[in-house]
PDB file of C-alpha atoms in Angstrom:
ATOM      1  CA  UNK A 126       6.696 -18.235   6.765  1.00 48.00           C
ATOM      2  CA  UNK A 127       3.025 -20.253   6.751  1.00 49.00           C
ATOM      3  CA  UNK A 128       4.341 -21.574  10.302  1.00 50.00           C
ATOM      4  CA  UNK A 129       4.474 -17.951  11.310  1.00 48.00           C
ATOM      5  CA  UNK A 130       0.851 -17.124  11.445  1.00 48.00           C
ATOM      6  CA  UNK A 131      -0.939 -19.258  13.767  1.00 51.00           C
ATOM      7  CA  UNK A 132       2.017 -18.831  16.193  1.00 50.00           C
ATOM      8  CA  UNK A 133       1.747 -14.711  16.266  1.00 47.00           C
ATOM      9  CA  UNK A 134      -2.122 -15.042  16.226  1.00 49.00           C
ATOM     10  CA  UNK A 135      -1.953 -17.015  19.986  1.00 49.00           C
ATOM     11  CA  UNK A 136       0.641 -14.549  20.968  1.00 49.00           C
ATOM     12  CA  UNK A 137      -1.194 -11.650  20.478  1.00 50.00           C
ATOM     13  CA  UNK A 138      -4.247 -13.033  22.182  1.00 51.00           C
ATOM     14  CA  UNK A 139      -2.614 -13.634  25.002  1.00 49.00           C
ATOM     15  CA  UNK A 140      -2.916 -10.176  26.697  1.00 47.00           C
ATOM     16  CA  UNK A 141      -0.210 -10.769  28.915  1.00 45.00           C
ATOM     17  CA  UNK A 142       2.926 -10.397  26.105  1.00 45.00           C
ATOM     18  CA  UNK A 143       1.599  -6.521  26.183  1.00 46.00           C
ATOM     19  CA  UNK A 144       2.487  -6.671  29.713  1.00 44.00           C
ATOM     20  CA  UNK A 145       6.287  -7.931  29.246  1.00 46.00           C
ATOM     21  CA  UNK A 146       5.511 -11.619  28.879  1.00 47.00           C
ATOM     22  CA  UNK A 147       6.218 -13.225  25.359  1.00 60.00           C
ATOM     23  CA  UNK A 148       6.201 -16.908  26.719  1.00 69.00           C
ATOM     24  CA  UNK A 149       3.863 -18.119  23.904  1.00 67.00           C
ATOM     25  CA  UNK A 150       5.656 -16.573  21.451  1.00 67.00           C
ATOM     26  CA  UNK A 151       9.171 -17.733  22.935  1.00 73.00           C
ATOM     27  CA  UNK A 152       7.809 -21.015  23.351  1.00 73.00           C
ATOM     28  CA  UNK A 153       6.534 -21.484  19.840  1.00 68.00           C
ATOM     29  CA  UNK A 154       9.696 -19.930  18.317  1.00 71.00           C
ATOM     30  CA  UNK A 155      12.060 -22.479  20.409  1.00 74.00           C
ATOM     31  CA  UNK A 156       9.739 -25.045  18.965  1.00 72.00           C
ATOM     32  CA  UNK A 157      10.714 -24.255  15.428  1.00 68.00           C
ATOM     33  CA  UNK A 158      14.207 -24.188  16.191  1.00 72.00           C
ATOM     34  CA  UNK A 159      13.865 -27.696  18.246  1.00 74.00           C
ATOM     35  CA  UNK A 160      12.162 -29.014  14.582  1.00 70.00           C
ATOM     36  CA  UNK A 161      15.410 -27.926  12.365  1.00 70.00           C
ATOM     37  CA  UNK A 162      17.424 -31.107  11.555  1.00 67.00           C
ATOM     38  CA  UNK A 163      20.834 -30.972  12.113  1.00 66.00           C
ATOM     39  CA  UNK A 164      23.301 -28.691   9.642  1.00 61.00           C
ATOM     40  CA  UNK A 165      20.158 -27.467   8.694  1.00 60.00           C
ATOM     41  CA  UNK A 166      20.517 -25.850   4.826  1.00 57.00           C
ATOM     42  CA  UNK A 167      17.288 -24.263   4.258  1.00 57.00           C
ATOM     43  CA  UNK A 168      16.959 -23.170   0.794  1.00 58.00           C
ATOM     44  CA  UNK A 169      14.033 -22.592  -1.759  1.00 56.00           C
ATOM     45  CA  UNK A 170      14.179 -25.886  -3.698  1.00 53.00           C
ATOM     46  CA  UNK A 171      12.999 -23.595  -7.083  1.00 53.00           C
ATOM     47  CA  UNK A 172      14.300 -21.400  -9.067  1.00 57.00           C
ATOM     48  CA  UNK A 173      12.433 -18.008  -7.996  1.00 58.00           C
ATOM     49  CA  UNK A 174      13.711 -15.659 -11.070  1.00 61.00           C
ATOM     50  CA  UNK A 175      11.609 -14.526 -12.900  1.00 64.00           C
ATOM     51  CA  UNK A 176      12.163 -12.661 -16.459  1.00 58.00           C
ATOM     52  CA  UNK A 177       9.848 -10.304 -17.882  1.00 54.00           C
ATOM     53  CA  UNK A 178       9.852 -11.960 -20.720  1.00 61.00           C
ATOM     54  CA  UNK A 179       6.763 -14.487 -19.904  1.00 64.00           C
ATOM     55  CA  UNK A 180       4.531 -12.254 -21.903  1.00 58.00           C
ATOM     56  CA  UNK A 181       6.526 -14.474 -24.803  1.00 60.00           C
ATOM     57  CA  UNK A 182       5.351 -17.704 -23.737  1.00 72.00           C
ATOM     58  CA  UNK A 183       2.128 -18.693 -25.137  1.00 67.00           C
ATOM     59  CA  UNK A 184       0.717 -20.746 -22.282  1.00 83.00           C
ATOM     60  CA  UNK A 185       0.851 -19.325 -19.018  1.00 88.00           C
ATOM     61  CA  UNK A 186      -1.954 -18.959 -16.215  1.00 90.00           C
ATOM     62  CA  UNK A 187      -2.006 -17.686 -12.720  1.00 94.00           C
ATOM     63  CA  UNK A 188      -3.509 -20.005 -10.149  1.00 95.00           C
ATOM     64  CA  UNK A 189      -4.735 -18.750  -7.011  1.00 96.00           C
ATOM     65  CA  UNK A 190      -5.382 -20.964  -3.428  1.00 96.00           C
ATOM     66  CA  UNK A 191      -7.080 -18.872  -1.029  1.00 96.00           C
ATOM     67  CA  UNK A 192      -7.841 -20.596   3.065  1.00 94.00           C
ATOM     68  CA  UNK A 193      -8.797 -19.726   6.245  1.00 93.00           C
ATOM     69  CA  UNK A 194      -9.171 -20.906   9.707  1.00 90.00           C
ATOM     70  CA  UNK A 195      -9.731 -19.492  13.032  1.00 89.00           C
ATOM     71  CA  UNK A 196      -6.421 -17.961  13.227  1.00 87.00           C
ATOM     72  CA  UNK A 197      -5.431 -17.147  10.094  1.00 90.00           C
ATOM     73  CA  UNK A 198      -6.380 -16.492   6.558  1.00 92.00           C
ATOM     74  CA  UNK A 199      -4.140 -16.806   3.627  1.00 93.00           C
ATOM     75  CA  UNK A 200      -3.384 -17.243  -0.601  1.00 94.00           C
ATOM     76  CA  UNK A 201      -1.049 -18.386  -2.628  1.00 93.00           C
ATOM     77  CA  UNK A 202      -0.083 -17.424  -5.892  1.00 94.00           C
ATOM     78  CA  UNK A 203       1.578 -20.125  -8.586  1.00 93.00           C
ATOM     79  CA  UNK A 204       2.629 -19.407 -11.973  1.00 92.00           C
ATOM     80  CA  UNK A 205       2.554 -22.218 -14.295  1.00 91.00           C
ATOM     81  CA  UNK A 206       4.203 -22.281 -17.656  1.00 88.00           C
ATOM     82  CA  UNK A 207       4.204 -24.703 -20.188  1.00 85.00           C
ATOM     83  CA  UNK A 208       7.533 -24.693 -23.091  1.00 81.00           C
ATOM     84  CA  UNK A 209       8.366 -27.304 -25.450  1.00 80.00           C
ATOM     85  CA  UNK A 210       5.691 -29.993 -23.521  1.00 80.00           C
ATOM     86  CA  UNK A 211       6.954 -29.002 -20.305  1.00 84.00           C
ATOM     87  CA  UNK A 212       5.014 -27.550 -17.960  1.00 87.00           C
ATOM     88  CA  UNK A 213       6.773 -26.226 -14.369  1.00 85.00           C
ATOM     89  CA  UNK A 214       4.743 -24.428 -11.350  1.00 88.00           C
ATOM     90  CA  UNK A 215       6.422 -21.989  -9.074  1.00 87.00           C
ATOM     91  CA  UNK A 216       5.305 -19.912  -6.313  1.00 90.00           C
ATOM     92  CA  UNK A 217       5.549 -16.618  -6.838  1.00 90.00           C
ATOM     93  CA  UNK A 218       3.289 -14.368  -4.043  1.00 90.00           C
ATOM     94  CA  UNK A 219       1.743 -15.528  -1.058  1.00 90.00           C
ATOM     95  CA  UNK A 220       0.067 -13.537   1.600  1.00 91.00           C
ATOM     96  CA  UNK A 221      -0.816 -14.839   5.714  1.00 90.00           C
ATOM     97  CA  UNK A 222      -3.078 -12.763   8.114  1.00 91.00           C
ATOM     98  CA  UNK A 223      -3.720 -12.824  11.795  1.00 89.00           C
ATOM     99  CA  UNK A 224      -7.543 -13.397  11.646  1.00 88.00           C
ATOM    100  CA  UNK A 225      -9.209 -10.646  13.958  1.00 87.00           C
ATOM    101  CA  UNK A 226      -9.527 -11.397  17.820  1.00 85.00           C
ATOM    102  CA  UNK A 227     -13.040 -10.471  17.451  1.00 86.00           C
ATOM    103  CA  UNK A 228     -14.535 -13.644  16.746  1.00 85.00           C
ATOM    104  CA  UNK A 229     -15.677 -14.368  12.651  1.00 86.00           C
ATOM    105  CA  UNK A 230     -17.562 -17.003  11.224  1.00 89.00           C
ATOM    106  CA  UNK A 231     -15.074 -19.201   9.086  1.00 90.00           C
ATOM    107  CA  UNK A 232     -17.175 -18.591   6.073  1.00 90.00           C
ATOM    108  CA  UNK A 233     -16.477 -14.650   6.325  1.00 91.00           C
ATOM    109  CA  UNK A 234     -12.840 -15.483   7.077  1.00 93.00           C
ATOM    110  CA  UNK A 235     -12.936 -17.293   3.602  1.00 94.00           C
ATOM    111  CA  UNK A 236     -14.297 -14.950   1.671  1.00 94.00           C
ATOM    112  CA  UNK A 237     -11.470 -13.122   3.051  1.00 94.00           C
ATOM    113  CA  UNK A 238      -9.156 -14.873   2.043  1.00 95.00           C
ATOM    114  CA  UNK A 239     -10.620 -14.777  -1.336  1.00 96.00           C
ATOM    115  CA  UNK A 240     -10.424 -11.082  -1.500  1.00 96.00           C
ATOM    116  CA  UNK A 241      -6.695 -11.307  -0.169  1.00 95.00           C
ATOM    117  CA  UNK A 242      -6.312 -13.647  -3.585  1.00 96.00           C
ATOM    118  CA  UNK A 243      -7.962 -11.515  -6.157  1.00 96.00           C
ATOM    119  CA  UNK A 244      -6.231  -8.600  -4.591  1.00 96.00           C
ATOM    120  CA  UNK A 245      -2.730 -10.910  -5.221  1.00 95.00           C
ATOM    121  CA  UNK A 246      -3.733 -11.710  -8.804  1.00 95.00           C
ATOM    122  CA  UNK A 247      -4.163  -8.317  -9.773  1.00 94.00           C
ATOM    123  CA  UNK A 248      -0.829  -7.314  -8.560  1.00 93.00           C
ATOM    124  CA  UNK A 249       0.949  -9.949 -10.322  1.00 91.00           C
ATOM    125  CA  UNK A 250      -0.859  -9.182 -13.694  1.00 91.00           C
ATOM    126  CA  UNK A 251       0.295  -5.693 -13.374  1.00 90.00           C
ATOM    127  CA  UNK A 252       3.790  -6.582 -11.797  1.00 88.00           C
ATOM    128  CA  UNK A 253       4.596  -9.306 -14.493  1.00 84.00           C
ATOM    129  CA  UNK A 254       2.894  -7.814 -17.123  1.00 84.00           C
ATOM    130  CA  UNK A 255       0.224 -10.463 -17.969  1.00 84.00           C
ATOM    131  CA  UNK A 256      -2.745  -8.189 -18.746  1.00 82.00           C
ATOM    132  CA  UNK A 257      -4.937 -10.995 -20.555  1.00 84.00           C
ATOM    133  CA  UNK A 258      -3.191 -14.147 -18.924  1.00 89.00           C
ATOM    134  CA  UNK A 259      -5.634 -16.915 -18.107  1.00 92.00           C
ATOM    135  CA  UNK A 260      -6.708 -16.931 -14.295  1.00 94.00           C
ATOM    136  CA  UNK A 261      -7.998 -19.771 -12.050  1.00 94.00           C
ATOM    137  CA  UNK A 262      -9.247 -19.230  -8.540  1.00 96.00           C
ATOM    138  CA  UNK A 263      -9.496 -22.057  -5.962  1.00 96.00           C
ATOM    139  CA  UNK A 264     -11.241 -22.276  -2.553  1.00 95.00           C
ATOM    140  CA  UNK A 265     -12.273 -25.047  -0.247  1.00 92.00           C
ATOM    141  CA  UNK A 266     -14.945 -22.979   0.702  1.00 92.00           C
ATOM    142  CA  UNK A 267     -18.199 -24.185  -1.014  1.00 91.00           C
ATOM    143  CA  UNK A 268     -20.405 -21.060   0.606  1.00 90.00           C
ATOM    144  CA  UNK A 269     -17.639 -18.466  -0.013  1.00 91.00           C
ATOM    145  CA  UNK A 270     -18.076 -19.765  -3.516  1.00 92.00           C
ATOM    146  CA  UNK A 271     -21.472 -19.504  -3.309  1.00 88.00           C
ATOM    147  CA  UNK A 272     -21.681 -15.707  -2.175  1.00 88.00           C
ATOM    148  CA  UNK A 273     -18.620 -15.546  -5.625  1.00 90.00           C
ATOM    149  CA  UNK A 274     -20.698 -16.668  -7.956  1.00 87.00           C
ATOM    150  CA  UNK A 275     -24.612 -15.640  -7.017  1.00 82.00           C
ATOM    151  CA  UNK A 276     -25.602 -12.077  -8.213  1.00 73.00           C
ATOM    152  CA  UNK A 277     -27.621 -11.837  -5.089  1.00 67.00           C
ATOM    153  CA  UNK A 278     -26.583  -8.789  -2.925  1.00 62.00           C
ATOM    154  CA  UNK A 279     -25.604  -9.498   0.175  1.00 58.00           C
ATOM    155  CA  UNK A 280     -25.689  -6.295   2.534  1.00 60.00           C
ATOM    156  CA  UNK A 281     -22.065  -6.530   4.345  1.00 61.00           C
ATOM    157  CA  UNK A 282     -20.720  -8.640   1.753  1.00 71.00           C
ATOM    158  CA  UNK A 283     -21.328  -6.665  -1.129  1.00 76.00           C
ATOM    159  CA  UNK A 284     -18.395  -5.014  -1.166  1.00 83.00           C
ATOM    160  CA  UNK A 285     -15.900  -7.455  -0.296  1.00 87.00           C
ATOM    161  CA  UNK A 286     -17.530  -9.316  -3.542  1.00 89.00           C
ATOM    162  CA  UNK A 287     -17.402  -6.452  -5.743  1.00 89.00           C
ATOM    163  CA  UNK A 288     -13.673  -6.107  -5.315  1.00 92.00           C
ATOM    164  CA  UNK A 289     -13.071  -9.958  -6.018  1.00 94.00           C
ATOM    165  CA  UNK A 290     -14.837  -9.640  -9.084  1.00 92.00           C
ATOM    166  CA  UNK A 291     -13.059  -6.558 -10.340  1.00 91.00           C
ATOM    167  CA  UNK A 292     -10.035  -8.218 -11.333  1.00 92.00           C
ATOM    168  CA  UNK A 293     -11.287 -12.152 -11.705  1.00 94.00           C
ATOM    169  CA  UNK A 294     -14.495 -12.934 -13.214  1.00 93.00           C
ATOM    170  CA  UNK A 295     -17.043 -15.361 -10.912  1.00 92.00           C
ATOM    171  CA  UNK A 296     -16.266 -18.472 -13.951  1.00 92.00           C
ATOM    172  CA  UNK A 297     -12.264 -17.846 -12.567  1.00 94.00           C
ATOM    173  CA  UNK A 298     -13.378 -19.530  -9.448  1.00 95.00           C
ATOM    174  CA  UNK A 299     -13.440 -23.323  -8.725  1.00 94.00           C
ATOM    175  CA  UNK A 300     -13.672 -25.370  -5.700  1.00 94.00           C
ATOM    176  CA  UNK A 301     -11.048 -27.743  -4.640  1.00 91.00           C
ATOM    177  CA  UNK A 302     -10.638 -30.317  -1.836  1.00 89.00           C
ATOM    178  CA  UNK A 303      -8.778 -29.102   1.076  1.00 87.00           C
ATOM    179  CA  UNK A 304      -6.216 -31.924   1.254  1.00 86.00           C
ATOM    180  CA  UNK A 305      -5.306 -30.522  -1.855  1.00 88.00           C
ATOM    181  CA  UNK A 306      -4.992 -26.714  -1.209  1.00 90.00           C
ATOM    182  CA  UNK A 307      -1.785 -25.300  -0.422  1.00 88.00           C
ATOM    183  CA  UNK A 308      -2.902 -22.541   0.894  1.00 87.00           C
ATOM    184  CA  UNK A 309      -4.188 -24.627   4.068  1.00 85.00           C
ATOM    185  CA  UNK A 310      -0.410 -24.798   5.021  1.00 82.00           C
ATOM    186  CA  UNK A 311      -0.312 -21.154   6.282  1.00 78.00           C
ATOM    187  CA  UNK A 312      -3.683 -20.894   7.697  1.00 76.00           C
ATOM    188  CA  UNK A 313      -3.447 -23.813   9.711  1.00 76.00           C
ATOM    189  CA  UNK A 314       0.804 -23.831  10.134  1.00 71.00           C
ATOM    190  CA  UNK A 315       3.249 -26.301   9.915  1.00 71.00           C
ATOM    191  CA  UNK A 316       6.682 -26.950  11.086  1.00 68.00           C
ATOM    192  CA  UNK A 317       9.625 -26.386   9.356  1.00 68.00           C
ATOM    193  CA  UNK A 318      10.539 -29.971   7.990  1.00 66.00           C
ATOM    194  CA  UNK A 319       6.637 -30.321   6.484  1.00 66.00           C
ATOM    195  CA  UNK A 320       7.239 -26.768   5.025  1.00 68.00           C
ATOM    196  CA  UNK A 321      10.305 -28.103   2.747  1.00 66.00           C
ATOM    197  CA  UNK A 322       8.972 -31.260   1.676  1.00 62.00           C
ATOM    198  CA  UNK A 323       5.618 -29.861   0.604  1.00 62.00           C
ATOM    199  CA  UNK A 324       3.667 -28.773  -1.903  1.00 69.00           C
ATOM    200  CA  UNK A 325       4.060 -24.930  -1.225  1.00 74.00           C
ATOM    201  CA  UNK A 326       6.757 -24.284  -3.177  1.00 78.00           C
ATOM    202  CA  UNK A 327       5.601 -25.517  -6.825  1.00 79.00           C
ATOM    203  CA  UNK A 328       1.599 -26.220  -6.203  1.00 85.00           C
ATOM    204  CA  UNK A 329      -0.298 -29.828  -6.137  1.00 87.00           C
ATOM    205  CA  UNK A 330       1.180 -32.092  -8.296  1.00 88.00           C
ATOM    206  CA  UNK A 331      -2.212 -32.063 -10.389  1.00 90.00           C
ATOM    207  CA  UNK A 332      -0.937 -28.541 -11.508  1.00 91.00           C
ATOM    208  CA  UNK A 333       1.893 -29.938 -13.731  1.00 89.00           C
ATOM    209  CA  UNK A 334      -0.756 -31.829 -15.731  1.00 89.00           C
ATOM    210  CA  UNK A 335      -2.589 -30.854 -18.807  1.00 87.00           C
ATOM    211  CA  UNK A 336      -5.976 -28.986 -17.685  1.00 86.00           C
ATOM    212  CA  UNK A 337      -7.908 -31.915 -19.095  1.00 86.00           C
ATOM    213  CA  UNK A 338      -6.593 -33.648 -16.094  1.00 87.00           C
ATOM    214  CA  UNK A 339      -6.912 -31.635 -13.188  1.00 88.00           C
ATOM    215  CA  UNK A 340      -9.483 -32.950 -10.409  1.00 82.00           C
ATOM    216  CA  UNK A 341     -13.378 -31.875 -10.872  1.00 77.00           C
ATOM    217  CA  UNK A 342     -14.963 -31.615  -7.287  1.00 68.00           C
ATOM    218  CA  UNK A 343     -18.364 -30.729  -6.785  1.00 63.00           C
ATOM    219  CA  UNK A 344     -18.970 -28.268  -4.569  1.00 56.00           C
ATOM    220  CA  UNK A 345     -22.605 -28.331  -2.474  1.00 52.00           C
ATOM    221  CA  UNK A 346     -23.531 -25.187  -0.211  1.00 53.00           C
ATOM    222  CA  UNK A 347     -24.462 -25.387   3.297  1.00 53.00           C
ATOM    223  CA  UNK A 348     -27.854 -23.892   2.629  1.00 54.00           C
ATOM    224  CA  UNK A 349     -27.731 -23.918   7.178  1.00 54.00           C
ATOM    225  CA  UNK A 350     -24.559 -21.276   6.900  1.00 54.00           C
ATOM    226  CA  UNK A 351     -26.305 -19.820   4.074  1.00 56.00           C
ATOM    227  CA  UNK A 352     -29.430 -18.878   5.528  1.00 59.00           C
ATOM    228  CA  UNK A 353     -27.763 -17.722   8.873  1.00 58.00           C
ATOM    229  CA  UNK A 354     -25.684 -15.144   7.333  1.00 58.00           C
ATOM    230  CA  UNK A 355     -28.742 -13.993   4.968  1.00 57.00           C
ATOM    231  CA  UNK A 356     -30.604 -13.683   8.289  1.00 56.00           C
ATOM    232  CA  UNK A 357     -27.387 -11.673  10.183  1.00 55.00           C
ATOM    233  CA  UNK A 358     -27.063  -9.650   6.907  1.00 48.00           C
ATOM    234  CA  UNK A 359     -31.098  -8.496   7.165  1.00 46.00           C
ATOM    235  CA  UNK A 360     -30.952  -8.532  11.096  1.00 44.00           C
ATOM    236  CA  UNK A 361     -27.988  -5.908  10.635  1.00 44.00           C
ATOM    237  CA  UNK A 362     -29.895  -3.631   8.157  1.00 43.00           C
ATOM    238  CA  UNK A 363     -33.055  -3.428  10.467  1.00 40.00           C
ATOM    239  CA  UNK A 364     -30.945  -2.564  13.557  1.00 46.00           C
ATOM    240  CA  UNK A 365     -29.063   0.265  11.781  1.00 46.00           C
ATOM    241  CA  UNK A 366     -32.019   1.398  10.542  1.00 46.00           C
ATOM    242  CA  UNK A 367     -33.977   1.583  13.545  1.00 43.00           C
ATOM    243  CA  UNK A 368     -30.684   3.431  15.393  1.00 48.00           C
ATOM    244  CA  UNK A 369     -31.196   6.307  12.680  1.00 48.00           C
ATOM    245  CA  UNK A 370     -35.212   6.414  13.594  1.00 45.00           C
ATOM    246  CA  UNK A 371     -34.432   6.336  17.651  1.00 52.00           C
ATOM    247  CA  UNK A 372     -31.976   8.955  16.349  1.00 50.00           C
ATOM    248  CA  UNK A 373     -34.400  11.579  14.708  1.00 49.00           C
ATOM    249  CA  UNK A 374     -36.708  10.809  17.162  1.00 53.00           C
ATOM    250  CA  UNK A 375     -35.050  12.449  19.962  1.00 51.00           C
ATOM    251  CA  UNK A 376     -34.771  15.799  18.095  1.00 47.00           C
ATOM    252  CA  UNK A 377     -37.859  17.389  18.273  1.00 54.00           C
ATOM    253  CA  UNK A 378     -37.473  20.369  16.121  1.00 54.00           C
ATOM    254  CA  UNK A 379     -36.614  20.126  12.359  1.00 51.00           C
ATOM    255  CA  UNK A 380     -34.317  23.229  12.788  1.00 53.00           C
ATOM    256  CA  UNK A 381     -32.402  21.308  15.591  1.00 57.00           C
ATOM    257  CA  UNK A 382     -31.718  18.425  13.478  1.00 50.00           C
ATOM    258  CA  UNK A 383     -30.457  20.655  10.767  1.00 55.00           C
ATOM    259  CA  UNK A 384     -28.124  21.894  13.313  1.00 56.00           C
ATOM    260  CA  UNK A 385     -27.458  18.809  14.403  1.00 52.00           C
ATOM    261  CA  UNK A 386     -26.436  17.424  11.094  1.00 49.00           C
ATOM    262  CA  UNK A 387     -24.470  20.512  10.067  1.00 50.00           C
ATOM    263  CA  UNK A 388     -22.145  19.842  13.068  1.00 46.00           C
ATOM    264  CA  UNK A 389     -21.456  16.179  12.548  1.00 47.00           C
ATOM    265  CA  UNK A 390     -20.518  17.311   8.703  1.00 46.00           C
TER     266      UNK A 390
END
């Protein structure tokens, strides 16, 4: 459930539930209950079938929404279909994490998020069997974007960008307001009521329009954020780096740091 996140996050950070105490947890799950309307008949308001036979259809795409904020990070997979003039949006995969207690920047718990998407889009290509289906990306995150798109390597994030781009190319990804995200639901939870009458079960209403239509927002990095995590990214080389030289240092003797070396592999 997106509620579910942000709630579990505070309840694991409180260090006294591993002590016997779940009052956060209680409280927050009592709240939900408090939120349910009376005769409450909760239900997915879509049809969530779906036939191996899209690889029929002509126009399909899979649109990803990846978020994040302090406490959680999270994506949201839509399929959109268009038949006969018709075009309908379900969701069919979504994915919430705890962010870790160790404090993150919020761009690094974007790009995240991003990685939890293109890991989600690759499933569902392979699960559904839409090899060559058309994909589109979207983040609220203009420097996550940023990091997407530039060919610069960036130390610590190389990795986590290599694996994004492995099964979405950097043109697959497009910035979008975060009013309009859906995956800001279950990063930032919501109660029950807002969960129903929302857009997280068929995707922004833009969605169900032709592509012509579908909002253009331009996206301009925070060069500040930027430069900081170039700076961490360099600072964090150097000091491993200089570790390895203290390292050596201490062993006089090349035949002890043979040894040395042999033992550690």
């Amino acid at each position: 459930m997106p509620f579910a996140g942000p709630s579990f996050e505070h309840s694991t950070g409180d260090s006294a539930i591993w002590l016997g105490s779940a009052s956060i947890l209680r409280e927050n799950t009592l709240e939900v209950i408090r939120d349910l309307p009376p005769h409450f008949p909760f239900h997915q308001p879509n049809e969530r079938c779906i036939s191996k036979e899209l690889s029929a259809i002509s126009d399909l795409s899979l649109n990803a929404f990846c978020d994040a904020s302090k406490t959680t990070y999270a994506c949201s997979i839509f399929l959109r279909t268009e038949v006969g003039g018709t075009i309908t949006c379900q969701l069919v995969q979504a994915h919430t994490i705890v962010a870790p207690i160790k404090p993150i920047t919020i761009p690094r718990l974007e790009l995240l998020a991003c990685t939890i998407g293109s890991r989600l889009v690759n499933t569902m290509k392979i699960d559904l069997e839409l090899e060559n289906v058309p994909i589109c990306c979207w983040s609220d995150s203009v420097n996550a974007l940023y990091w997407i798109k530039r060919k610069e390597n960036w130390g610590t994030f190389v990795n986590r960008v290599q694996e994004i781009r492995r099964p979405t190319n950097p043109e697959d990804w497009k910035h979008i307001p975060g009013i309009l995200n859906p995956a800001d639901l279950p990063s930032r939870g919501c109660g029950v009521v807002e969960l129903i009458a929302s857009l997280w079960w068929e995707g922004p209403n833009w969605l169900n329009k032709p592509c012509e239509e579908w909002p253009l927002s331009e996206a301009y990095t925070d060069c500040a954020i930027t430069d900081l995590e170039r700076k961490r990214t360099v600072a964090s080389a150097i000091n491993n780096e200089m570790k390895e030289i203290d390292y050596l240092s201490e062993i006089s003797l090349y035949k002890k740091i043979i040894k040395s070396h042999s033992m550690d592999l």
